[in-house]
Amino acid sequence: MTGVATLTNEFVEYVPDDLSVGVLYVCMQYATVVHLCCCGCGNQVVTPLSPTDWSLIYNGEAVTLHPSIGNWSFPCQSHYWIRGSQITWAGKWMPDQIAANRTRDRRAKEGTGIVEEVAPKSGAWRRIIGRLRWLRP
Ligand SMILES: [Zn+2]
């Protein structure tokens, strides 16, 4: 499996239809970051930016996303960090880690009065992308 080692950033107004592997699309207008899974499987990874989702650090050149990207809803189940636009591969998620993470996410949301689970669910992500597309002129 050939993975991506470095991402390039593209700050976009709208998320494009055709995404390129190795490009991190940052859409500030909708507080959303989108990229294709760095393992090369072609799945679209959407990371919403919010106090209980992901945080984006941009130092003028490179992008860091926190926390890590855990694609446990994809067949590849890849797990990696994006730090300074570099990919650091992490261990695969174990089922109990996934469950623990989902519980933590849910608690974090409950703390802010938002009860929606933030664990990656492709259906919800597709809705976000669909909305972005719909809003495009
Ligand atoms: Zn993948």
PDB file of C-alpha atoms and ligand atoms in Angstrom:
ATOM      1  CA  MET A   1       0.000   0.000   0.000  1.00  0.00           C
ATOM      2  CA  THR A   2       1.532   3.297  -1.070  1.00  0.00           C
ATOM      3  CA  GLY A   3       0.656   6.116   1.256  1.00  0.00           C
ATOM      4  CA  VAL A   4       1.011   9.858   1.066  1.00  0.00           C
ATOM      5  CA  ALA A   5       3.921  11.278   3.087  1.00  0.00           C
ATOM      6  CA  THR A   6       3.347  15.009   2.660  1.00  0.00           C
ATOM      7  CA  LEU A   7       0.222  17.045   2.015  1.00  0.00           C
ATOM      8  CA  THR A   8      -0.004  20.316   0.165  1.00  0.00           C
ATOM      9  CA  ASN A   9      -2.579  22.840   1.350  1.00  0.00           C
ATOM     10  CA  GLU A  10      -5.196  24.445  -0.751  1.00  0.00           C
ATOM     11  CA  PHE A  11      -7.387  27.100   0.786  1.00  0.00           C
ATOM     12  CA  VAL A  12     -10.660  26.942  -1.083  1.00  0.00           C
ATOM     13  CA  GLU A  13     -13.971  28.740  -1.002  1.00  0.00           C
ATOM     14  CA  TYR A  14     -15.830  25.560  -1.961  1.00  0.00           C
ATOM     15  CA  VAL A  15     -14.717  21.959  -1.826  1.00  0.00           C
ATOM     16  CA  PRO A  16     -14.078  20.850  -5.424  1.00  0.00           C
ATOM     17  CA  ASP A  17     -15.809  17.846  -6.986  1.00  0.00           C
ATOM     18  CA  ASP A  18     -12.550  16.206  -7.982  1.00  0.00           C
ATOM     19  CA  LEU A  19     -10.139  15.944  -5.108  1.00  0.00           C
ATOM     20  CA  SER A  20      -6.471  15.127  -5.639  1.00  0.00           C
ATOM     21  CA  VAL A  21      -4.574  12.680  -3.480  1.00  0.00           C
ATOM     22  CA  GLY A  22      -2.065  14.495  -1.295  1.00  0.00           C
ATOM     23  CA  VAL A  23      -3.958  17.781  -1.148  1.00  0.00           C
ATOM     24  CA  LEU A  24      -5.571  19.124   2.004  1.00  0.00           C
ATOM     25  CA  TYR A  25      -8.527  21.329   1.074  1.00  0.00           C
ATOM     26  CA  VAL A  26      -9.189  23.918   3.762  1.00  0.00           C
ATOM     27  CA  CYS A  27     -12.558  25.618   3.531  1.00  0.00           C
ATOM     28  CA  MET A  28     -12.667  28.339   6.194  1.00  0.00           C
ATOM     29  CA  GLN A  29     -16.087  29.567   5.130  1.00  0.00           C
ATOM     30  CA  TYR A  30     -17.631  26.290   6.251  1.00  0.00           C
ATOM     31  CA  ALA A  31     -14.983  25.450   8.876  1.00  0.00           C
ATOM     32  CA  THR A  32     -14.290  22.176   7.105  1.00  0.00           C
ATOM     33  CA  VAL A  33     -11.141  20.422   5.941  1.00  0.00           C
ATOM     34  CA  VAL A  34     -11.364  17.696   3.284  1.00  0.00           C
ATOM     35  CA  HIS A  35      -8.737  15.348   1.876  1.00  0.00           C
ATOM     36  CA  LEU A  36      -8.519  11.927   0.304  1.00  0.00           C
ATOM     37  CA  CYS A  37      -7.408   9.203   2.689  1.00  0.00           C
ATOM     38  CA  CYS A  38      -3.612   9.245   2.852  1.00  0.00           C
ATOM     39  CA  CYS A  39      -3.369   5.474   2.421  1.00  0.00           C
ATOM     40  CA  GLY A  40      -4.343   5.997  -1.207  1.00  0.00           C
ATOM     41  CA  CYS A  41      -7.689   4.183  -1.000  1.00  0.00           C
ATOM     42  CA  GLY A  42      -9.449   7.242  -2.422  1.00  0.00           C
ATOM     43  CA  ASN A  43     -11.998   7.638   0.346  1.00  0.00           C
ATOM     44  CA  GLN A  44     -12.916  11.211   1.168  1.00  0.00           C
ATOM     45  CA  VAL A  45     -12.046  12.316   4.685  1.00  0.00           C
ATOM     46  CA  VAL A  46     -14.012  15.267   6.036  1.00  0.00           C
ATOM     47  CA  THR A  47     -12.806  16.855   9.254  1.00  0.00           C
ATOM     48  CA  PRO A  48     -15.118  19.567  10.548  1.00  0.00           C
ATOM     49  CA  LEU A  49     -13.416  22.291  12.576  1.00  0.00           C
ATOM     50  CA  SER A  50     -15.079  23.043  15.891  1.00  0.00           C
ATOM     51  CA  PRO A  51     -14.168  23.084  19.590  1.00  0.00           C
ATOM     52  CA  THR A  52     -15.306  19.443  19.846  1.00  0.00           C
ATOM     53  CA  ASP A  53     -14.129  18.207  16.433  1.00  0.00           C
ATOM     54  CA  TRP A  54     -10.788  19.069  14.841  1.00  0.00           C
ATOM     55  CA  SER A  55      -8.493  22.034  15.286  1.00  0.00           C
ATOM     56  CA  LEU A  56      -6.389  23.469  12.499  1.00  0.00           C
ATOM     57  CA  ILE A  57      -3.001  25.054  13.001  1.00  0.00           C
ATOM     58  CA  TYR A  58      -1.576  26.944  10.027  1.00  0.00           C
ATOM     59  CA  ASN A  59       1.865  28.470  10.409  1.00  0.00           C
ATOM     60  CA  GLY A  60       1.877  30.199   7.051  1.00  0.00           C
ATOM     61  CA  GLU A  61       3.324  27.179   5.273  1.00  0.00           C
ATOM     62  CA  ALA A  62       2.271  23.922   6.817  1.00  0.00           C
ATOM     63  CA  VAL A  63      -0.935  22.637   8.345  1.00  0.00           C
ATOM     64  CA  THR A  64      -1.433  20.602  11.496  1.00  0.00           C
ATOM     65  CA  LEU A  65      -4.729  18.937  12.353  1.00  0.00           C
ATOM     66  CA  HIS A  66      -5.599  17.812  15.841  1.00  0.00           C
ATOM     67  CA  PRO A  67      -6.562  15.179  16.898  1.00  0.00           C
ATOM     68  CA  SER A  68      -5.407  12.354  14.635  1.00  0.00           C
ATOM     69  CA  ILE A  69      -7.348  11.110  11.618  1.00  0.00           C
ATOM     70  CA  GLY A  70      -8.915   7.727  12.425  1.00  0.00           C
ATOM     71  CA  ASN A  71     -10.624   6.313   9.358  1.00  0.00           C
ATOM     72  CA  TRP A  72     -12.203   3.373  11.095  1.00  0.00           C
ATOM     73  CA  SER A  73     -15.356   3.640   8.986  1.00  0.00           C
ATOM     74  CA  PHE A  74     -13.314   2.911   5.850  1.00  0.00           C
ATOM     75  CA  PRO A  75     -12.182  -0.583   4.830  1.00  0.00           C
ATOM     76  CA  CYS A  76      -8.535   0.577   5.113  1.00  0.00           C
ATOM     77  CA  GLN A  77      -9.035   1.612   8.786  1.00  0.00           C
ATOM     78  CA  SER A  78      -6.016   3.885   8.432  1.00  0.00           C
ATOM     79  CA  HIS A  79      -4.983   6.097  11.305  1.00  0.00           C
ATOM     80  CA  TYR A  80      -2.512   8.944  11.029  1.00  0.00           C
ATOM     81  CA  TRP A  81      -1.529  12.354  12.248  1.00  0.00           C
ATOM     82  CA  ILE A  82      -1.197  15.423  10.051  1.00  0.00           C
ATOM     83  CA  ARG A  83       1.525  17.506  11.647  1.00  0.00           C
ATOM     84  CA  GLY A  84       3.227  20.301   9.753  1.00  0.00           C
ATOM     85  CA  SER A  85       1.672  18.860   6.566  1.00  0.00           C
ATOM     86  CA  GLN A  86       3.586  15.610   7.183  1.00  0.00           C
ATOM     87  CA  ILE A  87       1.791  12.318   7.637  1.00  0.00           C
ATOM     88  CA  THR A  88       2.748  10.273  10.658  1.00  0.00           C
ATOM     89  CA  TRP A  89       1.204   6.836  10.555  1.00  0.00           C
ATOM     90  CA  ALA A  90      -0.291   5.618  13.788  1.00  0.00           C
ATOM     91  CA  GLY A  91      -1.411   2.205  14.898  1.00  0.00           C
ATOM     92  CA  LYS A  92      -4.688   0.756  13.716  1.00  0.00           C
ATOM     93  CA  TRP A  93      -7.696   1.340  15.900  1.00  0.00           C
ATOM     94  CA  MET A  94      -8.719  -1.554  18.041  1.00  0.00           C
ATOM     95  CA  PRO A  95     -12.485  -2.014  18.467  1.00  0.00           C
ATOM     96  CA  ASP A  96     -12.360  -0.995  22.135  1.00  0.00           C
ATOM     97  CA  GLN A  97     -10.375   2.152  21.271  1.00  0.00           C
ATOM     98  CA  ILE A  98     -12.988   3.093  18.700  1.00  0.00           C
ATOM     99  CA  ALA A  99     -15.751   2.610  21.249  1.00  0.00           C
ATOM    100  CA  ALA A 100     -13.852   4.628  23.869  1.00  0.00           C
ATOM    101  CA  ASN A 101     -13.210   7.426  21.403  1.00  0.00           C
ATOM    102  CA  ARG A 102     -16.868   7.574  20.370  1.00  0.00           C
ATOM    103  CA  THR A 103     -17.928   7.778  23.995  1.00  0.00           C
ATOM    104  CA  ARG A 104     -15.421  10.576  24.630  1.00  0.00           C
ATOM    105  CA  ASP A 105     -16.651  12.466  21.582  1.00  0.00           C
ATOM    106  CA  ARG A 106     -20.239  12.099  22.704  1.00  0.00           C
ATOM    107  CA  ARG A 107     -19.393  13.355  26.186  1.00  0.00           C
ATOM    108  CA  ALA A 108     -17.546  16.323  24.738  1.00  0.00           C
ATOM    109  CA  LYS A 109     -20.570  17.176  22.640  1.00  0.00           C
ATOM    110  CA  GLU A 110     -22.937  16.784  25.568  1.00  0.00           C
ATOM    111  CA  GLY A 111     -20.783  19.213  27.493  1.00  0.00           C
ATOM    112  CA  THR A 112     -21.488  21.862  24.883  1.00  0.00           C
ATOM    113  CA  GLY A 113     -25.166  20.994  24.572  1.00  0.00           C
ATOM    114  CA  ILE A 114     -24.624  19.333  21.207  1.00  0.00           C
ATOM    115  CA  VAL A 115     -25.638  15.690  21.367  1.00  0.00           C
ATOM    116  CA  GLU A 116     -24.734  14.581  17.858  1.00  0.00           C
ATOM    117  CA  GLU A 117     -22.009  11.980  17.816  1.00  0.00           C
ATOM    118  CA  VAL A 118     -18.871  13.235  16.088  1.00  0.00           C
ATOM    119  CA  ALA A 119     -17.370   9.858  15.309  1.00  0.00           C
ATOM    120  CA  PRO A 120     -16.841   9.652  11.559  1.00  0.00           C
ATOM    121  CA  LYS A 121     -20.012   8.405   9.972  1.00  0.00           C
ATOM    122  CA  SER A 122     -19.813   8.578   6.231  1.00  0.00           C
ATOM    123  CA  GLY A 123     -23.504   9.365   5.913  1.00  0.00           C
ATOM    124  CA  ALA A 124     -23.195  12.516   7.976  1.00  0.00           C
ATOM    125  CA  TRP A 125     -20.051  13.491   6.118  1.00  0.00           C
ATOM    126  CA  ARG A 126     -21.731  13.070   2.782  1.00  0.00           C
ATOM    127  CA  ARG A 127     -24.496  15.360   4.008  1.00  0.00           C
ATOM    128  CA  ILE A 128     -21.923  18.028   4.840  1.00  0.00           C
ATOM    129  CA  ILE A 129     -20.311  17.716   1.428  1.00  0.00           C
ATOM    130  CA  GLY A 130     -23.725  17.684  -0.205  1.00  0.00           C
ATOM    131  CA  ARG A 131     -24.620  20.896   1.563  1.00  0.00           C
ATOM    132  CA  LEU A 132     -21.357  22.519   0.492  1.00  0.00           C
ATOM    133  CA  ARG A 133     -22.037  21.542  -3.096  1.00  0.00           C
ATOM    134  CA  TRP A 134     -25.584  22.778  -2.937  1.00  0.00           C
ATOM    135  CA  LEU A 135     -24.459  26.171  -1.724  1.00  0.00           C
ATOM    136  CA  ARG A 136     -22.077  26.573  -4.608  1.00  0.00           C
ATOM    137  CA  PRO A 137     -23.192  29.152  -7.184  1.00  0.00           C
TER     138      PRO A 137
HETATM  139 ZN    ZN B   1      -7.590   4.693   3.232  1.00  0.00          ZN
END
